[in-house]
Tab-separated table of C-alpha atoms in Angstrom:
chain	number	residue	atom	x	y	z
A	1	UNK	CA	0.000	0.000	0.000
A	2	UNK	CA	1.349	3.364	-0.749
A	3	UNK	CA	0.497	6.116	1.103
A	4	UNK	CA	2.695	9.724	0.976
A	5	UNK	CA	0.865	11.930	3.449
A	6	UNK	CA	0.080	10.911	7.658
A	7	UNK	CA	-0.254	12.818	10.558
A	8	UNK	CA	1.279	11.485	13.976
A	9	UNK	CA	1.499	13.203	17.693
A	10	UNK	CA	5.129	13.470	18.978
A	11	UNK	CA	6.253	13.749	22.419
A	12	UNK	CA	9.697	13.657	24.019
A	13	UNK	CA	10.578	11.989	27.343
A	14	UNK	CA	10.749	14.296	30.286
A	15	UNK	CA	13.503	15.319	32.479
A	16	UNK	CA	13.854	13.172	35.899
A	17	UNK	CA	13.184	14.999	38.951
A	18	UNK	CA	16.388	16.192	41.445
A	19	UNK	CA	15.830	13.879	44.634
A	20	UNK	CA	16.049	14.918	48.296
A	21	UNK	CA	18.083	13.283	50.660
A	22	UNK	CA	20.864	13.681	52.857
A	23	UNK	CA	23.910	11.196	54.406
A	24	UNK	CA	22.826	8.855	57.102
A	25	UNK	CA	26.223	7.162	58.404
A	26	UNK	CA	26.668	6.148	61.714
A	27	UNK	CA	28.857	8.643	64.113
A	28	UNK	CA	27.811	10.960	61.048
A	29	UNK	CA	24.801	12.940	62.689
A	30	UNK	CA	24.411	15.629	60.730
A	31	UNK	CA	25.161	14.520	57.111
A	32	UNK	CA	25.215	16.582	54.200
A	33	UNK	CA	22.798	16.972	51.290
A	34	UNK	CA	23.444	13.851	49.335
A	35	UNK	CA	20.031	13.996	46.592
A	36	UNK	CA	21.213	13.140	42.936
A	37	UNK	CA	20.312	14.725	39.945
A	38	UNK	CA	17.705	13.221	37.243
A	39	UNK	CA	18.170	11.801	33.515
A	40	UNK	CA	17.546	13.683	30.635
A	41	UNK	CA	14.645	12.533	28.878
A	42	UNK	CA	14.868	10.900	25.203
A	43	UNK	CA	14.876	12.734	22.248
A	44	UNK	CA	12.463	12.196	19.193
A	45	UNK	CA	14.587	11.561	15.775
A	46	UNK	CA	13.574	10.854	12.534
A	47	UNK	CA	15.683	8.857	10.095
A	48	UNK	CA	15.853	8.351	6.671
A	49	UNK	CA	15.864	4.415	5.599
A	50	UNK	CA	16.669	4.307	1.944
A	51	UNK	CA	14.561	0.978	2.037
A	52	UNK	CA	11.458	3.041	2.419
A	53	UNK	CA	9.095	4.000	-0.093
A	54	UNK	CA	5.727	4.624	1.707
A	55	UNK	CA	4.563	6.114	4.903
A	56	UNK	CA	2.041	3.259	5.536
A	57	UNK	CA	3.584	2.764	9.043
A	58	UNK	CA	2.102	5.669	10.355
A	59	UNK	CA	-1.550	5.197	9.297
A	60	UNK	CA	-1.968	2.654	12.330
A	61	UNK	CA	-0.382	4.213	14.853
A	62	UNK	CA	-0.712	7.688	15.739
A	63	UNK	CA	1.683	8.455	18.946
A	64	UNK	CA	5.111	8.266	19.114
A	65	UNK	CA	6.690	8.638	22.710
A	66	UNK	CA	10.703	9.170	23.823
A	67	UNK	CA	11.007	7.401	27.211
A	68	UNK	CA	11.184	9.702	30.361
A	69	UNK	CA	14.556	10.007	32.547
A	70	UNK	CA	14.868	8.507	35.848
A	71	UNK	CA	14.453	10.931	38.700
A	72	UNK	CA	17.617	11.094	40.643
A	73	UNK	CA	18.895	8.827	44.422
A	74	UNK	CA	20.035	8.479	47.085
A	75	UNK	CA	24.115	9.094	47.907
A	76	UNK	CA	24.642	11.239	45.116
A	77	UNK	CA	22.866	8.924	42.499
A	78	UNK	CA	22.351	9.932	38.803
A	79	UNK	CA	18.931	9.087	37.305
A	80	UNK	CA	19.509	7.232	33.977
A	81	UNK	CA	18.380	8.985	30.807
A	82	UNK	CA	15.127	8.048	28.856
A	83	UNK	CA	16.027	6.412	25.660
A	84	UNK	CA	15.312	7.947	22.210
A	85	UNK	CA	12.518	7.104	19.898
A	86	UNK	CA	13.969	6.940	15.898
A	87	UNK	CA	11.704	7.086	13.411
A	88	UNK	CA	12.545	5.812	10.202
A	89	UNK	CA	10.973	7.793	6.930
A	90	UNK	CA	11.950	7.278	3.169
A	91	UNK	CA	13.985	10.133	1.156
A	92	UNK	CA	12.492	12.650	0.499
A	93	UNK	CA	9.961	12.486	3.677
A	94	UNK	CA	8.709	16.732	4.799
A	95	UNK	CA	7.941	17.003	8.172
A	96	UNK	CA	5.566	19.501	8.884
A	97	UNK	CA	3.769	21.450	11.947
A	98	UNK	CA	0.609	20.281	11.832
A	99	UNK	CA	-1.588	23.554	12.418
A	100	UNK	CA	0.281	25.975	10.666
A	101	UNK	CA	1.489	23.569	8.013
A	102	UNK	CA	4.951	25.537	8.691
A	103	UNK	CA	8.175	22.811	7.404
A	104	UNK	CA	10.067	21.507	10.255
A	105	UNK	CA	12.313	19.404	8.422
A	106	UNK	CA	13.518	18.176	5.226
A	107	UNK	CA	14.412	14.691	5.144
A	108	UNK	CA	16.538	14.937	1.709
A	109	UNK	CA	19.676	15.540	0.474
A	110	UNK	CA	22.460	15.380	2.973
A	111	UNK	CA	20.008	15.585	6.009
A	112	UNK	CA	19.923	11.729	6.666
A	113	UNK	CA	19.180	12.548	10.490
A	114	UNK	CA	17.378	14.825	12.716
A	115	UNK	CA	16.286	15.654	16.116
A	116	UNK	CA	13.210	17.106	15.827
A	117	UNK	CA	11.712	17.700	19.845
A	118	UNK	CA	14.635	17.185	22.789
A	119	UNK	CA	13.983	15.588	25.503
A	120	UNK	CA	13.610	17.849	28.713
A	121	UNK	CA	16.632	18.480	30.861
A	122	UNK	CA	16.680	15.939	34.322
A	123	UNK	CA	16.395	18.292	38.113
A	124	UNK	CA	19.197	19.268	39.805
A	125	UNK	CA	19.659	16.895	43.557
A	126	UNK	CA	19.742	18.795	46.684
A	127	UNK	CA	23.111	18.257	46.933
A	128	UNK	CA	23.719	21.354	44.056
A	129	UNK	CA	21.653	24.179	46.658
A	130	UNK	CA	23.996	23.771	49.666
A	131	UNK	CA	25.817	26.689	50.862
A	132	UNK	CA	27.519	28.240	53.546
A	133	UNK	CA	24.131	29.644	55.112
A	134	UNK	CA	22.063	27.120	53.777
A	135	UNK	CA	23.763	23.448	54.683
A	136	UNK	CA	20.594	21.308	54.760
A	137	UNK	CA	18.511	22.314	51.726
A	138	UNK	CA	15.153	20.488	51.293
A	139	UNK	CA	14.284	21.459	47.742
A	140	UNK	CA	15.362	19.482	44.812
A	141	UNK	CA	15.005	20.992	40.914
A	142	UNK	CA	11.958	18.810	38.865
A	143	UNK	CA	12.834	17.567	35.561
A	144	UNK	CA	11.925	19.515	32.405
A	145	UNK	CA	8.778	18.373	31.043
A	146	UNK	CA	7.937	16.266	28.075
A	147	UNK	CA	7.469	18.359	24.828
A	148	UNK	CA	4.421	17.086	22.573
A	149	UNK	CA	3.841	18.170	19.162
A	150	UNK	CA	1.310	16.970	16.371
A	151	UNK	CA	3.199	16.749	12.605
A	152	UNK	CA	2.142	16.292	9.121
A	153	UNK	CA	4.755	13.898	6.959
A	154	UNK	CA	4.570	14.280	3.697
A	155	UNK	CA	6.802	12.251	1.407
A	156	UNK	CA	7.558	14.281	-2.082
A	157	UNK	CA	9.025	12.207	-4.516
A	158	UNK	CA	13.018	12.279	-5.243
A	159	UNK	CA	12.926	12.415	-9.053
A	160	UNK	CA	14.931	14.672	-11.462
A	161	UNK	CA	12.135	14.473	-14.648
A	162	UNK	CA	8.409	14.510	-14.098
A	163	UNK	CA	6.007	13.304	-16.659
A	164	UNK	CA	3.087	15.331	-16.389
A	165	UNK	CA	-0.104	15.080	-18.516
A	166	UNK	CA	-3.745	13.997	-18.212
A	167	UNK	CA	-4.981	10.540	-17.777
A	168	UNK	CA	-4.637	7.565	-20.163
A	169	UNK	CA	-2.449	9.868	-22.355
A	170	UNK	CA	0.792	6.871	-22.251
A	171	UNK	CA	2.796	8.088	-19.488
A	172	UNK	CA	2.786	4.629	-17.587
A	173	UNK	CA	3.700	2.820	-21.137
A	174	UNK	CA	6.200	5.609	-21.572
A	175	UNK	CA	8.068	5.006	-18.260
A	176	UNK	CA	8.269	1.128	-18.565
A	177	UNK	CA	9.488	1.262	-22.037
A	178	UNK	CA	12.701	3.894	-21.351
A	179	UNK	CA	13.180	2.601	-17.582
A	180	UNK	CA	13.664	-0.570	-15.313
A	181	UNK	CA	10.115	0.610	-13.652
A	182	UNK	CA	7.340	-1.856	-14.516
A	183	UNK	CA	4.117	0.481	-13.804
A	184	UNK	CA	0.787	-1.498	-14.019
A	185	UNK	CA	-0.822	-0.287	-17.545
A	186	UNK	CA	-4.188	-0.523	-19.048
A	187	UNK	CA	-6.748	1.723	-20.656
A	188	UNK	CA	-7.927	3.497	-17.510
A	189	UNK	CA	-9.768	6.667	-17.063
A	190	UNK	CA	-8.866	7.821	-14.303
A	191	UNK	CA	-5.320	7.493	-13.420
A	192	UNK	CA	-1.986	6.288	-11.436
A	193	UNK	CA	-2.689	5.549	-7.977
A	194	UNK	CA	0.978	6.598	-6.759
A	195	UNK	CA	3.873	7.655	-8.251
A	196	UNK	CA	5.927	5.171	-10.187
A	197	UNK	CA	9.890	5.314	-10.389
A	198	UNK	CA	12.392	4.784	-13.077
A	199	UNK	CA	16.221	4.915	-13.944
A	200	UNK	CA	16.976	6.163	-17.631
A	201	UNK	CA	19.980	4.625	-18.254
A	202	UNK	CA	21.891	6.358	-21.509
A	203	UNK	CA	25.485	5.506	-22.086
A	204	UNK	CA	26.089	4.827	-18.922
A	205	UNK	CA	24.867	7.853	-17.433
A	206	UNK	CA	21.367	8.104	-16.379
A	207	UNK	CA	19.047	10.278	-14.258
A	208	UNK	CA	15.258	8.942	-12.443
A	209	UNK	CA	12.031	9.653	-14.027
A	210	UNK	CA	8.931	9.802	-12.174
A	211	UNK	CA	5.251	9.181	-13.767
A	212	UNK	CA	3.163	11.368	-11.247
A	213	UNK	CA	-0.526	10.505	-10.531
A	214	UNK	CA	-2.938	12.152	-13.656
A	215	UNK	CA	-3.420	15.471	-13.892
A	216	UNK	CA	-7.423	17.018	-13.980
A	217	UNK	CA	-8.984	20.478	-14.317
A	218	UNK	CA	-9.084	21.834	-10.650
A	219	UNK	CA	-5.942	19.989	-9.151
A	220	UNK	CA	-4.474	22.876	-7.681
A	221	UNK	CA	-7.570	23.380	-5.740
A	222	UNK	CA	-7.818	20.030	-4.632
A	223	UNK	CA	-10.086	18.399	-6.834
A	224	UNK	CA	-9.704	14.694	-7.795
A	225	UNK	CA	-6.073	13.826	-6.541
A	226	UNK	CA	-5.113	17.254	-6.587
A	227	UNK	CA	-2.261	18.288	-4.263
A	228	UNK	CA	-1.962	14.650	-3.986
A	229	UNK	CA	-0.984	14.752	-7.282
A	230	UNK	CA	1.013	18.504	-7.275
A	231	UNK	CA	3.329	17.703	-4.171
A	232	UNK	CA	4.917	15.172	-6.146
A	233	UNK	CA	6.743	17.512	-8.693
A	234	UNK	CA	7.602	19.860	-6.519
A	235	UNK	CA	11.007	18.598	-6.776
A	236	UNK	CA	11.959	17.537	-10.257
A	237	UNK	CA	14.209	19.830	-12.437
A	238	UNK	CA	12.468	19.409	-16.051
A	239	UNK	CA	8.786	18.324	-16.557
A	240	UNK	CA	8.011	16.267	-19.908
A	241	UNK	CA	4.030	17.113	-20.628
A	242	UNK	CA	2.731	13.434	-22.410
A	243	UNK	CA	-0.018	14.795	-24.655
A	244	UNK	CA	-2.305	12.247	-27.050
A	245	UNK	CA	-1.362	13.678	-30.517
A	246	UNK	CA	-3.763	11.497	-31.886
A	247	UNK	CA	-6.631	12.764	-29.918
A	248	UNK	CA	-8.437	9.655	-30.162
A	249	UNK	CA	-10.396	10.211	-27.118
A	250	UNK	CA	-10.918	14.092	-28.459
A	251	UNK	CA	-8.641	15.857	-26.230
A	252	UNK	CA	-7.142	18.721	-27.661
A	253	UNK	CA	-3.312	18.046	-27.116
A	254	UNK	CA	-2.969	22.300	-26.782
A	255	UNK	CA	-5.608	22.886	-24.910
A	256	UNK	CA	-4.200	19.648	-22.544
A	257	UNK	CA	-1.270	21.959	-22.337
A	258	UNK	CA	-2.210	25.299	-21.667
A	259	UNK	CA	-4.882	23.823	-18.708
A	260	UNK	CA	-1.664	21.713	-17.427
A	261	UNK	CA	0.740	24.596	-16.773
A	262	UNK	CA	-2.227	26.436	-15.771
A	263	UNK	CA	-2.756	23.959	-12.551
A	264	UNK	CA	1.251	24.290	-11.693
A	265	UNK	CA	0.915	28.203	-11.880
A	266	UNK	CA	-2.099	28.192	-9.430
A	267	UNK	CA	-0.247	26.148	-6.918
A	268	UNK	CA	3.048	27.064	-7.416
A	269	UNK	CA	3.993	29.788	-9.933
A	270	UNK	CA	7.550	28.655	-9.653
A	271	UNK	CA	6.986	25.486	-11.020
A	272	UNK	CA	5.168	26.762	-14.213
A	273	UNK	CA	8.708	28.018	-14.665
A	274	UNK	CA	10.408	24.945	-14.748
A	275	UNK	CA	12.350	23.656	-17.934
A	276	UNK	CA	9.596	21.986	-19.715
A	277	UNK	CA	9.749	19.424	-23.132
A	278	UNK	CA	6.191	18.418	-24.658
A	279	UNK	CA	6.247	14.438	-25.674
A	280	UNK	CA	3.674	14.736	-28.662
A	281	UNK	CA	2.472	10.477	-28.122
A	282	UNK	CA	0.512	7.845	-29.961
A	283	UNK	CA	1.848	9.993	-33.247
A	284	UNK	CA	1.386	5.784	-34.450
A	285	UNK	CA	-2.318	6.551	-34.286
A	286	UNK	CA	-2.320	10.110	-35.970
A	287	UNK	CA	-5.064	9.565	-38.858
A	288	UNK	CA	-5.313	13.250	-41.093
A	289	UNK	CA	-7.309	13.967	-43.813
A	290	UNK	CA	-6.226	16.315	-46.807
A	291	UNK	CA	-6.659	19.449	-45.347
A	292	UNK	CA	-6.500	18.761	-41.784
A	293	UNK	CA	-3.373	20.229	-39.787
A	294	UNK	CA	-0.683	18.235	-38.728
A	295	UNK	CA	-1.231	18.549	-34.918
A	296	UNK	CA	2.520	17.523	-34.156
A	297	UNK	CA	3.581	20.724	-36.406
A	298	UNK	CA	0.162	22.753	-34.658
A	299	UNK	CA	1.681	22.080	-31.180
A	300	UNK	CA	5.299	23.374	-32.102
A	301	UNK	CA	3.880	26.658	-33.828
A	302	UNK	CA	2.216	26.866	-30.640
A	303	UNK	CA	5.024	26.347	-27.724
A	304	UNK	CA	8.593	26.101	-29.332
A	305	UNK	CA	8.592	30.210	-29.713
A	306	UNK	CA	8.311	30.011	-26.079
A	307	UNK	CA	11.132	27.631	-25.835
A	308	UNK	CA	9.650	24.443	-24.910
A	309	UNK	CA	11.001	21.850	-27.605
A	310	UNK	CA	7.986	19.167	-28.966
A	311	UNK	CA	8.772	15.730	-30.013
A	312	UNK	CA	6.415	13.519	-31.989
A	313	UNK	CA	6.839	10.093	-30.245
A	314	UNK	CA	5.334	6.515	-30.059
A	315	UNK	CA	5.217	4.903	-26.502
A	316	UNK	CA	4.043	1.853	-27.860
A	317	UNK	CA	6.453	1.686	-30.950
A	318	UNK	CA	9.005	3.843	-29.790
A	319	UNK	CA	9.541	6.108	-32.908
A	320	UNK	CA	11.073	9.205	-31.217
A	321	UNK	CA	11.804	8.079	-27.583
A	322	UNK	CA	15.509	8.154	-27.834
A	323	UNK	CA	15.775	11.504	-29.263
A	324	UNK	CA	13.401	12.775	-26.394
A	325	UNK	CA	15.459	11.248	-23.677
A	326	UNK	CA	19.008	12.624	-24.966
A	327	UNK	CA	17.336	16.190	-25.379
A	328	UNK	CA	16.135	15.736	-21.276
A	329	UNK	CA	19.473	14.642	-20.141
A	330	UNK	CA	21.185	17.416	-21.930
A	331	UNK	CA	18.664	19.735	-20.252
A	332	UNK	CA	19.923	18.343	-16.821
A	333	UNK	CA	23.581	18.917	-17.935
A	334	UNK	CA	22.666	22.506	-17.567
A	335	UNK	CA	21.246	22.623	-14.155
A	336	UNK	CA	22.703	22.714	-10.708
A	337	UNK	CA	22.843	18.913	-9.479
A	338	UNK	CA	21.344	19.246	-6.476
A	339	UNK	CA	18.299	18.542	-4.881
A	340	UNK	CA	15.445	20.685	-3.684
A	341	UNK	CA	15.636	20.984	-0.253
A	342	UNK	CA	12.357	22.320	1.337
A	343	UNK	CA	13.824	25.272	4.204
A	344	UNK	CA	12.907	25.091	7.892
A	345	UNK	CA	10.016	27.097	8.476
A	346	UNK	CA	9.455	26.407	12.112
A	347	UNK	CA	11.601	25.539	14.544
A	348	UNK	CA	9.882	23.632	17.614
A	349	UNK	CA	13.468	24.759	20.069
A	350	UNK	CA	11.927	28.467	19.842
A	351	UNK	CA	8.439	27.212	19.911
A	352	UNK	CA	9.253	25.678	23.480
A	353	UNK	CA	12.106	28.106	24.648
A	354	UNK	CA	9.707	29.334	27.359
A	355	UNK	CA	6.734	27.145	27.337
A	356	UNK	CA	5.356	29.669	30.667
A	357	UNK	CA	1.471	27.427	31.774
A	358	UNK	CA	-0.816	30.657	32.030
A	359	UNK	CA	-1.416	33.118	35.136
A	360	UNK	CA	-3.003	35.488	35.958
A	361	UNK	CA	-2.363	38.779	38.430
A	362	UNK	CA	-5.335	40.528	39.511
A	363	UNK	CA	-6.792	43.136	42.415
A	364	UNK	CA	-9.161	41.858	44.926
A	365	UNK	CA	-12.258	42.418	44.674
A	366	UNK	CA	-13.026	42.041	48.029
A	367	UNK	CA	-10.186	42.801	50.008
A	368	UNK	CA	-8.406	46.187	49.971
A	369	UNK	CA	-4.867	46.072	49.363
A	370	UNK	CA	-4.769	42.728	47.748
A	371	UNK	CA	-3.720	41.176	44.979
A	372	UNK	CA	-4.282	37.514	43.759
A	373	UNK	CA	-1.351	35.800	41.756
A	374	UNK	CA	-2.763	32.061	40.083
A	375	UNK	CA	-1.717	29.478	37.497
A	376	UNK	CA	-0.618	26.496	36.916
A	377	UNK	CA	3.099	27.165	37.014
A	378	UNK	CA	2.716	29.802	40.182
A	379	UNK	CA	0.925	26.141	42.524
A	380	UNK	CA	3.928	23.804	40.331
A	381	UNK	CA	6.774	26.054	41.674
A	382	UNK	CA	4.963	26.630	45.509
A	383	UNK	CA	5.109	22.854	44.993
A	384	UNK	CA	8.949	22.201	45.144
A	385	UNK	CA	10.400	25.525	46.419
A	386	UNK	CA	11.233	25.816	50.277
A	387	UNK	CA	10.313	29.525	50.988
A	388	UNK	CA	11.119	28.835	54.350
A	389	UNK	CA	15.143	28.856	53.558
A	390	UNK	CA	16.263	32.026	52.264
A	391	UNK	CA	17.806	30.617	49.085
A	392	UNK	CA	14.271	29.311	48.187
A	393	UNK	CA	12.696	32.583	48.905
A	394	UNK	CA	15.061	34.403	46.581
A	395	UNK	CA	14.876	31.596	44.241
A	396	UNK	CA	10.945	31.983	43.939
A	397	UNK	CA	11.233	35.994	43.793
A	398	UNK	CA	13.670	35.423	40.727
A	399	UNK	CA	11.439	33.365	39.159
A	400	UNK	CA	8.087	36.266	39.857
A	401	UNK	CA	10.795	38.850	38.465
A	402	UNK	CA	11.920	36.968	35.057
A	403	UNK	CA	8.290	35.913	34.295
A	404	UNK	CA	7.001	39.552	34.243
A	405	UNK	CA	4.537	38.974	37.801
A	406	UNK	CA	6.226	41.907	39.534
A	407	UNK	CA	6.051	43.795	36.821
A	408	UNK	CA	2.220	42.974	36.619
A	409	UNK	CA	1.822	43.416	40.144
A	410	UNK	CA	3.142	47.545	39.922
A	411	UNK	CA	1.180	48.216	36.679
A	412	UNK	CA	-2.178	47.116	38.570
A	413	UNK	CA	-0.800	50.116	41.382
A	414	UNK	CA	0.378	47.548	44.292
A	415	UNK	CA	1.928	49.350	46.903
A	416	UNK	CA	4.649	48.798	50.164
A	417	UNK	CA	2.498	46.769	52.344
A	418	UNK	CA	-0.170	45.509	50.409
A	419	UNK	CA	-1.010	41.562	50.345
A	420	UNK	CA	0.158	39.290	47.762
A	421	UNK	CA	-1.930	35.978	47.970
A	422	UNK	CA	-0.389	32.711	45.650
A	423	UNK	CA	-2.842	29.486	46.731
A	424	UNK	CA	-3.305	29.780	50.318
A	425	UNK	CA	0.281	31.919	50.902
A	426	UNK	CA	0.068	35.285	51.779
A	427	UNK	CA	3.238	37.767	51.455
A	428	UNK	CA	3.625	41.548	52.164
A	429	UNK	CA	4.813	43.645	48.863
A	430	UNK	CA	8.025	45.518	49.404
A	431	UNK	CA	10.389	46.806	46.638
């Protein structure tokens, strides 16, 4: 089953927490802090398996977790780390934020690895918060926490030529006569299911050629196959447009043209500017009356003064093939050899750099002189800071200082004296 395009939750492991504890020896009454720190948490990576043509593993399973460190011990002891999570993707595999649809990451080219969400840093052990004034401290440092994020893969076929043209117009009996690719072929009216691969091979050198699910009117809107179809050429250098010369269904092989570049412009204009070369097909089949014009000679007054060569062909026969396929690779001669490499858009480190939970700061309304400080984060740090040791209180006013509370606090007009209550605590204000 082939399937380019799923859409899978991601979470990292979180940090371990720092563990409180101090040294218990005997004739040692009055041991110091001893708590050990916690493991990281494991990272999420993707991988590229060049085994991998489909993205059918992740239509069954949805989440993908890293494995959460080890809070830290006793005497000193390091919690172990959480182990990574790889997930393996074929070339050419975009990884996407799912919401804004922003790219993450490329899987192509050189970029054969990648973390995409770190795993959150372990707590520090009591045993880092002892000091001179403070030789017992009962606070330990939690573990980051787990980072989650929901991404769209998208796998956009590696190929340097696309063949591009409606359906049943001979692209699939085009491919498996000038490649190794054996597409399935028959008279259908709709089209390719998924995109079929090929190696030209021409005196030795050789470049891959990708038949790209049928194009129809309304693609780059989304009708029929539509960007299913679209995201597949978004990286191939040249496009060869398979047109039915013959017409023997009564397509216009101009008109097929024109409505084709048409659909790239609307979803990409850069692509409509691609190097293009028109395969004029089934010229076997081309039956004209004295009179009629030669539609292989109407389709080059038409498009070669724009510079896009036509070639009369036969899939079936293959009159004209070779010709087409040495013009292509001297095409690709011309062009940088490199592949398109889709640019980070969104970067989840800066998405997460200060992932704050809400709070809010606001007056009383029915006490005088009071203010009311809640949130999540406020109760999480009251959790694990001692405000009864002066370290911890200065720790906990850092923290109200670089998260913007204070500041909050003097725009609402709080005064020397006034009350500050956090969840039950109560503190006087003073600058």
């Amino acid at each position: 089953m082939f399937a380019d395009r799923a859409k899978i939750i991601i979470r990292s492991g979180k940090g371990g927490d720092g563990h409180v504890s101090f040294r218990r020896e005997l004739f040692v009454p009055d041991g110091g802090p001893d708590g050990g720190d916690g493991g990281r948490g494991g990272d999420v990576i993707f991988e590229v398996d060049e085994g991998l043509n489909t993205l059918v593993d992740f239509r069954y399973k949805r989440k993908f977790s890293a494995k959460d460190g080890e809070p830290g011990g006793k005497r000193r002891c390091h919690g172990a780390d959480g182990a990574d999570i790889v997930l393996k993707v074929p070339p050419g595999t975009v990884i996407k934020e799912a919401e804004s649809g922003q790219v993450i990451a490329d899987m192509s080219g050189d970029n054969k690895r990648q973390i995409i969400l770190k795993g959150g840093r372990g707590g520090n052990g009591n045993m880092h918060y002892a000091t001179s004034t403070m030789q017992a401290p009962k606070y330990a440092q939690p573990g980051q926490e787990a980072r989650e994020l929901e991404v769209q893969l998208e796998l956009k076929v590696i190929a340097d030529v696309g063949l591009v043209g409606f359906p049943n117009v001979g692209k699939s009996t085009f491919l498996a006569r000038v490649t190794n690719a054996r597409p399935k072929i028959a008279n259908y009216h709709f089209t390719t299911l998924s995109p079929n691969l090929g190696v030209v091979d021409l005196d030795g050198a050789g470049f891959v050629i990708a038949d790209i699910p049928g194009l129809i009117e309304g693609a780059s809107e989304g009708v029929g196959l539509g960007h299913e179809f679209l995201r597949h050429i978004e990286r191939t250098k040249v496009m060869i447009h398979i047109v039915d010369a013959s017409s023997v269904e009564g397509r216009d092989p101009v008109d097929d043209i024109l409505k084709i570049n048409a659909e790239l412009a609307a979803y990409n204009e850069e692509l409509a500017r691609r190097p293009q070369v028109i395969a004029a097909n089934k010229t076997d089949a081309v039956y004209t009356e004295e009179g009629d014009q030669d539609p292989v000679q109407r389709l080059k007054d038409t498009f070669e003064p724009q510079g896009i060569r036509v070639f009369p062909m036969s899939a079936v026969t293959g009159k004209g093939v070779k010709e087409l396929l040495y013009y292509v690779q001297s095409m690709l001669k011309e062009l940088p050899d490199e592949v398109t490499v889709f640019e980070q858009e969104y970067d989840p480190e800066l998405h997460f750099v200060n992932p704050n939970l809400p709070f809010t700061v606001e007056k009383s309304a029915e006490e005088e002189h009071t203010y009311i400080v809640e949130g999540p984060r406020i109760e999480k740090m009251l959790g694990y800071t001692n405000l009864e040791s002066e370290k911890g209180f200065r720790f906990f006013q850092e923290f109200l200082k670089e998260n913007g509370i204070l500041q909050q606090l003097e725009d609402l007009g709080i005064q020397e004296g006034d009350t500050v209550r956090m969840y039950g605590l109560s503190f006087d204000y003073y600058k």
